[in-house]
Amino acid sequence: IRNSRQRGVVLHATNNVLVESNVAFNVTGHTFALESGGETGNVFDGNLGVYTRKAQTLMPQMGVSGKETDDSPATFWITNPMNSFHNNAATGSEGHGFWWQLRESPRGPHSQE
């Protein structure tokens, strides 16, 4: 994945997926992301994120304080600890390498599932 203007790999309301051996370079917004906070059983293994950039424009639909968080991006944005992360690396992020932003409950249209 390279030169993405809107995130890299995003799992939203998705469970038991293997995300393995990917390289992402020059991604705007979160690069490898669990979005709603309800995702479980996913495995991120052997992924590399290089140069995660801040978004200049945010989508207002969801997120903390009514906005997305891509202006403080994470190469690995983790919203639920019921997933596994092994052998991953993050370098050169304008925000965070690994950001554990844990939620009390899932957000978005799948939050009631």
PDB file of C-alpha atoms in Angstrom:
ATOM      1  CA  ILE A   1       0.000   0.000   0.000  1.00  0.00           C
ATOM      2  CA  ARG A   2       1.567   3.317  -0.918  1.00  0.00           C
ATOM      3  CA  ASN A   3       0.583   6.946  -1.172  1.00  0.00           C
ATOM      4  CA  SER A   4      -2.924   6.351   0.210  1.00  0.00           C
ATOM      5  CA  ARG A   5      -4.861   9.532   0.894  1.00  0.00           C
ATOM      6  CA  GLN A   6      -7.344   7.821   3.246  1.00  0.00           C
ATOM      7  CA  ARG A   7      -5.939   5.144   5.586  1.00  0.00           C
ATOM      8  CA  GLY A   8      -4.452   1.771   4.755  1.00  0.00           C
ATOM      9  CA  VAL A   9      -6.009  -1.450   6.092  1.00  0.00           C
ATOM     10  CA  VAL A  10      -9.196  -0.820   8.097  1.00  0.00           C
ATOM     11  CA  LEU A  11     -11.235  -3.533   9.793  1.00  0.00           C
ATOM     12  CA  HIS A  12     -14.698  -2.260  10.706  1.00  0.00           C
ATOM     13  CA  ALA A  13     -17.148  -4.626  12.413  1.00  0.00           C
ATOM     14  CA  THR A  14     -14.979  -7.505  11.159  1.00  0.00           C
ATOM     15  CA  ASN A  15     -13.793 -10.488  13.197  1.00  0.00           C
ATOM     16  CA  ASN A  16     -11.248 -13.331  12.841  1.00  0.00           C
ATOM     17  CA  VAL A  17      -9.225 -11.886   9.950  1.00  0.00           C
ATOM     18  CA  LEU A  18      -5.495 -12.421   9.364  1.00  0.00           C
ATOM     19  CA  VAL A  19      -3.673  -9.260   8.208  1.00  0.00           C
ATOM     20  CA  GLU A  20      -0.183 -10.533   7.428  1.00  0.00           C
ATOM     21  CA  SER A  21       3.059  -9.427   5.741  1.00  0.00           C
ATOM     22  CA  ASN A  22       1.887  -6.060   4.416  1.00  0.00           C
ATOM     23  CA  VAL A  23       3.989  -2.963   3.834  1.00  0.00           C
ATOM     24  CA  ALA A  24       2.357   0.460   3.870  1.00  0.00           C
ATOM     25  CA  PHE A  25       4.235   3.648   2.961  1.00  0.00           C
ATOM     26  CA  ASN A  26       3.146   7.286   2.959  1.00  0.00           C
ATOM     27  CA  VAL A  27      -0.411   6.751   4.200  1.00  0.00           C
ATOM     28  CA  THR A  28      -2.607   9.673   5.313  1.00  0.00           C
ATOM     29  CA  GLY A  29      -4.554   8.815   8.459  1.00  0.00           C
ATOM     30  CA  HIS A  30      -4.425   5.575  10.434  1.00  0.00           C
ATOM     31  CA  THR A  31      -2.508   2.883   8.548  1.00  0.00           C
ATOM     32  CA  PHE A  32      -3.565  -0.443  10.123  1.00  0.00           C
ATOM     33  CA  ALA A  33      -6.799   0.158  12.014  1.00  0.00           C
ATOM     34  CA  LEU A  34      -9.540  -1.459  14.048  1.00  0.00           C
ATOM     35  CA  GLU A  35     -12.249   1.140  13.750  1.00  0.00           C
ATOM     36  CA  SER A  36     -15.442   0.628  15.713  1.00  0.00           C
ATOM     37  CA  GLY A  37     -13.978  -1.056  18.804  1.00  0.00           C
ATOM     38  CA  GLY A  38     -16.153  -4.154  18.474  1.00  0.00           C
ATOM     39  CA  GLU A  39     -13.717  -6.144  16.337  1.00  0.00           C
ATOM     40  CA  THR A  40     -12.323  -9.324  17.949  1.00  0.00           C
ATOM     41  CA  GLY A  41     -10.119 -12.279  17.065  1.00  0.00           C
ATOM     42  CA  ASN A  42      -8.170 -10.485  14.339  1.00  0.00           C
ATOM     43  CA  VAL A  43      -4.447 -11.119  13.955  1.00  0.00           C
ATOM     44  CA  PHE A  44      -1.973  -8.528  12.666  1.00  0.00           C
ATOM     45  CA  ASP A  45       1.354 -10.259  12.017  1.00  0.00           C
ATOM     46  CA  GLY A  46       4.522  -9.099  10.284  1.00  0.00           C
ATOM     47  CA  ASN A  47       3.226  -5.778   8.993  1.00  0.00           C
ATOM     48  CA  LEU A  48       5.369  -2.676   8.435  1.00  0.00           C
ATOM     49  CA  GLY A  49       4.061   0.884   8.382  1.00  0.00           C
ATOM     50  CA  VAL A  50       6.372   3.676   7.230  1.00  0.00           C
ATOM     51  CA  TYR A  51       5.537   7.406   7.267  1.00  0.00           C
ATOM     52  CA  THR A  52       1.977   7.725   8.532  1.00  0.00           C
ATOM     53  CA  ARG A  53       0.849  11.299   7.823  1.00  0.00           C
ATOM     54  CA  LYS A  54      -1.676  13.624   9.476  1.00  0.00           C
ATOM     55  CA  ALA A  55      -4.919  14.217   7.608  1.00  0.00           C
ATOM     56  CA  GLN A  56      -5.534  17.843   6.701  1.00  0.00           C
ATOM     57  CA  THR A  57      -9.315  17.372   6.411  1.00  0.00           C
ATOM     58  CA  LEU A  58     -11.398  15.238   8.788  1.00  0.00           C
ATOM     59  CA  MET A  59     -14.685  13.476   8.171  1.00  0.00           C
ATOM     60  CA  PRO A  60     -17.207  14.715  10.769  1.00  0.00           C
ATOM     61  CA  GLN A  61     -19.450  11.610  11.004  1.00  0.00           C
ATOM     62  CA  MET A  62     -18.003   9.756  13.999  1.00  0.00           C
ATOM     63  CA  GLY A  63     -15.115   9.781  16.360  1.00  0.00           C
ATOM     64  CA  VAL A  64     -13.922  11.478  19.478  1.00  0.00           C
ATOM     65  CA  SER A  65     -15.616  14.854  20.065  1.00  0.00           C
ATOM     66  CA  GLY A  66     -17.631  14.484  16.858  1.00  0.00           C
ATOM     67  CA  LYS A  67     -14.672  14.075  14.509  1.00  0.00           C
ATOM     68  CA  GLU A  68     -12.270  11.438  13.297  1.00  0.00           C
ATOM     69  CA  THR A  69      -8.784  11.159  14.801  1.00  0.00           C
ATOM     70  CA  ASP A  70      -6.721  11.031  11.604  1.00  0.00           C
ATOM     71  CA  ASP A  71      -5.142  14.397  12.462  1.00  0.00           C
ATOM     72  CA  SER A  72      -3.255  12.473  15.165  1.00  0.00           C
ATOM     73  CA  PRO A  73      -2.741   9.265  13.186  1.00  0.00           C
ATOM     74  CA  ALA A  74      -1.418   5.935  14.359  1.00  0.00           C
ATOM     75  CA  THR A  75       0.404   3.448  12.215  1.00  0.00           C
ATOM     76  CA  PHE A  76      -1.436   0.806  14.288  1.00  0.00           C
ATOM     77  CA  TRP A  77      -4.749   2.145  15.713  1.00  0.00           C
ATOM     78  CA  ILE A  78      -6.056  -0.424  18.185  1.00  0.00           C
ATOM     79  CA  THR A  79      -9.520   0.031  19.695  1.00  0.00           C
ATOM     80  CA  ASN A  80     -10.076  -3.404  21.245  1.00  0.00           C
ATOM     81  CA  PRO A  81      -7.537  -5.554  23.150  1.00  0.00           C
ATOM     82  CA  MET A  82      -9.288  -8.769  22.021  1.00  0.00           C
ATOM     83  CA  ASN A  83      -7.066  -8.862  18.908  1.00  0.00           C
ATOM     84  CA  SER A  84      -3.453 -10.021  18.430  1.00  0.00           C
ATOM     85  CA  PHE A  85      -0.447  -8.035  17.246  1.00  0.00           C
ATOM     86  CA  HIS A  86       2.830  -9.857  16.541  1.00  0.00           C
ATOM     87  CA  ASN A  87       6.049  -8.914  14.732  1.00  0.00           C
ATOM     88  CA  ASN A  88       4.729  -5.558  13.488  1.00  0.00           C
ATOM     89  CA  ALA A  89       6.804  -2.381  13.109  1.00  0.00           C
ATOM     90  CA  ALA A  90       5.978   1.302  12.793  1.00  0.00           C
ATOM     91  CA  THR A  91       8.377   4.071  11.853  1.00  0.00           C
ATOM     92  CA  GLY A  92       8.111   7.737  10.937  1.00  0.00           C
ATOM     93  CA  SER A  93       4.549   8.479  12.062  1.00  0.00           C
ATOM     94  CA  GLU A  94       3.440  12.091  12.429  1.00  0.00           C
ATOM     95  CA  GLY A  95       1.269  10.852  15.308  1.00  0.00           C
ATOM     96  CA  HIS A  96       1.674   7.503  17.052  1.00  0.00           C
ATOM     97  CA  GLY A  97       3.359   4.218  16.184  1.00  0.00           C
ATOM     98  CA  PHE A  98       0.938   2.067  18.205  1.00  0.00           C
ATOM     99  CA  TRP A  99      -2.118   3.772  19.740  1.00  0.00           C
ATOM    100  CA  TRP A 100      -4.314   1.799  22.112  1.00  0.00           C
ATOM    101  CA  GLN A 101      -7.489   3.925  22.108  1.00  0.00           C
ATOM    102  CA  LEU A 102      -9.758   1.612  24.075  1.00  0.00           C
ATOM    103  CA  ARG A 103     -13.488   2.247  24.079  1.00  0.00           C
ATOM    104  CA  GLU A 104     -16.152   1.477  26.673  1.00  0.00           C
ATOM    105  CA  SER A 105     -18.421   0.348  23.844  1.00  0.00           C
ATOM    106  CA  PRO A 106     -18.227   0.129  20.033  1.00  0.00           C
ATOM    107  CA  ARG A 107     -19.106   3.185  17.962  1.00  0.00           C
ATOM    108  CA  GLY A 108     -20.957   3.627  14.696  1.00  0.00           C
ATOM    109  CA  PRO A 109     -23.807   1.807  12.969  1.00  0.00           C
ATOM    110  CA  HIS A 110     -22.653  -1.631  14.198  1.00  0.00           C
ATOM    111  CA  SER A 111     -22.488  -0.607  17.833  1.00  0.00           C
ATOM    112  CA  GLN A 112     -25.711  -2.438  18.730  1.00  0.00           C
ATOM    113  CA  GLU A 113     -24.655  -5.804  17.217  1.00  0.00           C
TER     114      GLU A 113
END
